Amino acid sequence: RSFLDHAPVLMGVVELMPDAAHPTDILHVYDNPASERFFGAPAGSTAGRLSSELGASPAVIATWIRHYVQTAALGRPVAFDYAFDHAMGRRWLAVTVNAIGAGLSGRTRFSYVAEDATARKRAEAERERLLAVAQSARADAEGQQRRAEAAQQA
């Protein structure tokens, strides 16, 4: 438990509500302190609460439910990037979810691990932008060279 409490990544255990066959919300069984800070919730206050109670929109909940259902169906972890808007701009989490078996409630429990992938995603976007600029500059240079060669032949 000490590892979970001090890890810099978001980690937790959740259940789908009312059940995995007809999920409409996510019940938080355990969230580590990094997750609680992400939710803007006081320490120890997310356990037993629904994602909707923690401020997640129906669209956000549906996105996460889709991945939880997918991991249960596949029987293996599922990784995805989750984008969201934040006061500091667009942010991304690199997330892995996995079905971990039935809890005391009888409902399937899922684990999640997520880390801030914002710097990586911004670097990828900048790389793509620079590649596009370079390709455009190359195409312009090649066009100028063809025109110069054509002018010399004329």
mmCIF file of N, CA, C and O in Angstrom, residues 11 23 50 54 56 67 75 77 85 111-112 124 130-131 143 148 150:
data_model
loop_
_atom_site.group_PDB
_atom_site.id
_atom_site.type_symbol
_atom_site.label_atom_id
_atom_site.label_comp_id
_atom_site.label_asym_id
_atom_site.label_seq_id
_atom_site.Cartn_x
_atom_site.Cartn_y
_atom_site.Cartn_z
ATOM 1 N N MET A 11 -3.327 5.749 -9.902
ATOM 2 C CA MET A 11 -3.642 4.324 -9.821
ATOM 3 C C MET A 11 -4.884 4.141 -8.977
ATOM 4 O O MET A 11 -5.104 4.892 -8.022
ATOM 5 N N PRO A 23 -23.363 -0.851 -17.811
ATOM 6 C CA PRO A 23 -22.681 0.208 -17.051
ATOM 7 C C PRO A 23 -23.112 1.613 -17.464
ATOM 8 O O PRO A 23 -23.292 1.902 -18.636
ATOM 9 N N LEU A 50 -19.045 7.769 -6.981
ATOM 10 C CA LEU A 50 -19.173 7.576 -8.422
ATOM 11 C C LEU A 50 -18.399 8.658 -9.167
ATOM 12 O O LEU A 50 -18.244 9.777 -8.660
ATOM 13 N N LEU A 54 -17.819 12.903 -8.752
ATOM 14 C CA LEU A 54 -16.510 13.561 -8.722
ATOM 15 C C LEU A 54 -16.369 14.586 -9.843
ATOM 16 O O LEU A 54 -15.306 15.163 -10.025
ATOM 17 N N ALA A 56 -17.112 14.077 -13.259
ATOM 18 C CA ALA A 56 -16.916 13.579 -14.624
ATOM 19 C C ALA A 56 -18.229 13.670 -15.406
ATOM 20 O O ALA A 56 -19.303 13.354 -14.883
ATOM 21 N N HIS A 67 -13.405 1.382 -22.389
ATOM 22 C CA HIS A 67 -12.116 0.700 -22.231
ATOM 23 C C HIS A 67 -12.175 -0.390 -21.161
ATOM 24 O O HIS A 67 -11.549 -1.446 -21.316
ATOM 25 N N GLY A 75 -9.776 -9.985 -22.039
ATOM 26 C CA GLY A 75 -9.047 -10.751 -21.045
ATOM 27 C C GLY A 75 -7.588 -10.354 -20.923
ATOM 28 O O GLY A 75 -6.748 -11.149 -20.511
ATOM 29 N N PRO A 77 -4.869 -6.511 -20.537
ATOM 30 C CA PRO A 77 -4.860 -5.059 -20.342
ATOM 31 C C PRO A 77 -5.098 -4.308 -21.648
ATOM 32 O O PRO A 77 -4.747 -4.791 -22.737
ATOM 33 N N ASP A 85 -9.434 18.632 -21.462
ATOM 34 C CA ASP A 85 -9.132 20.054 -21.340
ATOM 35 C C ASP A 85 -8.947 20.399 -19.873
ATOM 36 O O ASP A 85 -9.675 19.911 -19.008
ATOM 37 N N SER A 111 -8.541 -2.318 -12.583
ATOM 38 C CA SER A 111 -7.470 -1.424 -12.129
ATOM 39 C C SER A 111 -7.189 -0.434 -13.247
ATOM 40 O O SER A 111 -7.436 -0.711 -14.426
ATOM 41 N N TYR A 112 -6.689 0.719 -12.846
ATOM 42 C CA TYR A 112 -6.202 1.690 -13.831
ATOM 43 C C TYR A 112 -4.865 2.241 -13.352
ATOM 44 O O TYR A 112 -4.621 2.373 -12.150
ATOM 45 N N GLU A 124 5.320 15.224 -29.809
ATOM 46 C CA GLU A 124 4.888 14.546 -31.036
ATOM 47 C C GLU A 124 4.220 15.537 -31.987
ATOM 48 O O GLU A 124 4.475 15.510 -33.202
ATOM 49 N N LEU A 130 6.966 20.307 -37.487
ATOM 50 C CA LEU A 130 8.279 20.557 -38.102
ATOM 51 C C LEU A 130 8.484 19.711 -39.350
ATOM 52 O O LEU A 130 9.068 20.187 -40.335
ATOM 53 N N LEU A 131 8.005 18.480 -39.335
ATOM 54 C CA LEU A 131 8.089 17.638 -40.540
ATOM 55 C C LEU A 131 7.288 18.250 -41.680
ATOM 56 O O LEU A 131 7.738 18.252 -42.833
ATOM 57 N N GLY A 143 10.545 22.826 -56.541
ATOM 58 C CA GLY A 143 9.815 23.573 -57.568
ATOM 59 C C GLY A 143 10.659 24.705 -58.135
ATOM 60 O O GLY A 143 10.682 24.937 -59.344
ATOM 61 N N ALA A 148 14.108 26.906 -62.451
ATOM 62 C CA ALA A 148 15.428 27.420 -62.850
ATOM 63 C C ALA A 148 16.009 26.585 -63.973
ATOM 64 O O ALA A 148 16.577 27.124 -64.952
ATOM 65 N N ALA A 150 14.331 24.796 -66.150
ATOM 66 C CA ALA A 150 13.522 25.056 -67.349
ATOM 67 C C ALA A 150 13.913 26.395 -67.971
ATOM 68 O O ALA A 150 13.976 26.512 -69.203
#
